[in-house]
Amino acid sequence: MGVTKEDVETTLTSTLKPTHLEVVDTSGGCGASFEVEIVSEQFEGKRLLERHRLVNTALAEQMKQIHALSIKKALTPAQWKPEDKAQE
């Protein structure tokens, strides 16, 4: 069986302790492609490439079965502005 959305969420939650995490299975359910939006304090002081590396390293075991991982956002809590707050 392929990687599930829950597998990705569990691994990222335990490793990077995000304050916001959204994982979307874009493979149609086979677990081969995911989009990730993550906000974590562990990204503080790190450049975008370093943040992406942290995510990829956290998912190293799952990446053996994932064909595509799109990290849409990798932000610090200070950078994160949920859309509903921006509309107030």
mmCIF file of C-alpha atoms in Angstrom:
data_model
loop_
_atom_site.group_PDB
_atom_site.id
_atom_site.type_symbol
_atom_site.label_atom_id
_atom_site.label_comp_id
_atom_site.label_asym_id
_atom_site.label_seq_id
_atom_site.Cartn_x
_atom_site.Cartn_y
_atom_site.Cartn_z
ATOM 1 C CA MET A 1 0.000 0.000 0.000
ATOM 2 C CA GLY A 2 1.150 3.540 -0.713
ATOM 3 C CA VAL A 3 1.676 6.415 1.657
ATOM 4 C CA THR A 4 -1.482 7.962 3.090
ATOM 5 C CA LYS A 5 -2.255 11.577 3.876
ATOM 6 C CA GLU A 6 -2.389 10.550 7.542
ATOM 7 C CA ASP A 7 1.130 9.048 7.313
ATOM 8 C CA VAL A 8 2.485 12.361 6.036
ATOM 9 C CA GLU A 9 0.566 14.365 8.663
ATOM 10 C CA THR A 10 1.713 12.110 11.525
ATOM 11 C CA THR A 11 5.359 12.232 10.487
ATOM 12 C CA LEU A 12 5.453 15.997 9.968
ATOM 13 C CA THR A 13 3.561 16.632 13.210
ATOM 14 C CA SER A 14 5.905 14.500 15.301
ATOM 15 C CA THR A 15 9.064 15.839 13.636
ATOM 16 C CA LEU A 16 8.412 19.535 12.989
ATOM 17 C CA LYS A 17 5.615 20.237 15.514
ATOM 18 C CA PRO A 18 3.701 22.583 13.190
ATOM 19 C CA THR A 19 1.215 25.184 14.360
ATOM 20 C CA HIS A 20 -0.555 24.743 11.010
ATOM 21 C CA LEU A 21 -0.403 21.768 8.674
ATOM 22 C CA GLU A 22 -2.396 21.025 5.559
ATOM 23 C CA VAL A 23 -1.674 17.931 3.490
ATOM 24 C CA VAL A 24 -3.545 17.189 0.259
ATOM 25 C CA ASP A 25 -3.271 13.885 -1.595
ATOM 26 C CA THR A 26 -3.144 14.991 -5.236
ATOM 27 C CA SER A 27 -2.632 11.470 -6.573
ATOM 28 C CA GLY A 28 -6.270 10.454 -6.540
ATOM 29 C CA GLY A 29 -5.779 8.236 -3.506
ATOM 30 C CA CYS A 30 -2.782 6.105 -4.480
ATOM 31 C CA GLY A 31 -0.387 8.079 -2.219
ATOM 32 C CA ALA A 32 2.136 8.986 -4.885
ATOM 33 C CA SER A 33 1.692 12.779 -4.863
ATOM 34 C CA PHE A 34 1.085 15.311 -2.096
ATOM 35 C CA GLU A 35 0.851 19.062 -1.545
ATOM 36 C CA VAL A 36 1.966 20.393 1.839
ATOM 37 C CA GLU A 37 1.431 23.707 3.603
ATOM 38 C CA ILE A 38 3.261 23.863 6.934
ATOM 39 C CA VAL A 39 3.976 26.472 9.610
ATOM 40 C CA SER A 40 6.620 25.627 12.213
ATOM 41 C CA GLU A 41 8.811 27.451 14.718
ATOM 42 C CA GLN A 42 11.648 25.193 13.557
ATOM 43 C CA PHE A 43 11.772 27.260 10.347
ATOM 44 C CA GLU A 44 12.869 30.390 12.271
ATOM 45 C CA GLY A 45 16.124 31.783 10.871
ATOM 46 C CA LYS A 46 16.165 29.332 7.969
ATOM 47 C CA ARG A 47 15.990 30.094 4.255
ATOM 48 C CA LEU A 48 13.318 28.547 2.066
ATOM 49 C CA LEU A 49 15.643 25.832 0.741
ATOM 50 C CA GLU A 50 16.610 24.839 4.299
ATOM 51 C CA ARG A 51 12.931 24.652 5.265
ATOM 52 C CA HIS A 52 12.166 22.409 2.307
ATOM 53 C CA ARG A 53 15.100 20.203 3.260
ATOM 54 C CA LEU A 54 13.701 19.851 6.782
ATOM 55 C CA VAL A 55 10.364 18.692 5.357
ATOM 56 C CA ASN A 56 12.022 16.296 2.900
ATOM 57 C CA THR A 57 14.305 14.909 5.618
ATOM 58 C CA ALA A 58 11.329 14.367 7.940
ATOM 59 C CA LEU A 59 9.582 12.428 5.167
ATOM 60 C CA ALA A 60 12.678 10.480 4.067
ATOM 61 C CA GLU A 61 11.067 7.074 4.622
ATOM 62 C CA GLN A 62 7.816 8.074 2.886
ATOM 63 C CA MET A 63 9.704 9.682 -0.006
ATOM 64 C CA LYS A 64 10.759 6.206 -1.106
ATOM 65 C CA GLN A 65 7.138 5.719 -2.217
ATOM 66 C CA ILE A 66 6.109 9.318 -3.005
ATOM 67 C CA HIS A 67 6.734 10.436 -6.570
ATOM 68 C CA ALA A 68 5.859 14.114 -6.142
ATOM 69 C CA LEU A 69 5.894 16.396 -3.096
ATOM 70 C CA SER A 70 4.883 20.006 -3.587
ATOM 71 C CA ILE A 71 5.639 22.214 -0.595
ATOM 72 C CA LYS A 72 3.260 25.108 -1.215
ATOM 73 C CA LYS A 73 4.177 27.023 1.939
ATOM 74 C CA ALA A 74 6.854 26.524 4.603
ATOM 75 C CA LEU A 75 6.496 29.470 6.949
ATOM 76 C CA THR A 76 7.307 30.572 10.477
ATOM 77 C CA PRO A 77 4.400 31.398 12.797
ATOM 78 C CA ALA A 78 5.265 35.112 12.422
ATOM 79 C CA GLN A 79 4.963 34.840 8.634
ATOM 80 C CA TRP A 80 1.713 32.859 8.745
ATOM 81 C CA LYS A 81 -1.367 34.960 8.197
ATOM 82 C CA PRO A 82 -4.455 32.801 7.755
ATOM 83 C CA GLU A 83 -6.800 34.162 5.103
ATOM 84 C CA ASP A 84 -9.666 34.630 7.562
ATOM 85 C CA LYS A 85 -7.487 36.894 9.764
ATOM 86 C CA ALA A 86 -6.410 38.907 6.726
ATOM 87 C CA GLN A 87 -10.076 39.577 5.859
ATOM 88 C CA GLU A 88 -10.934 41.061 9.284
#
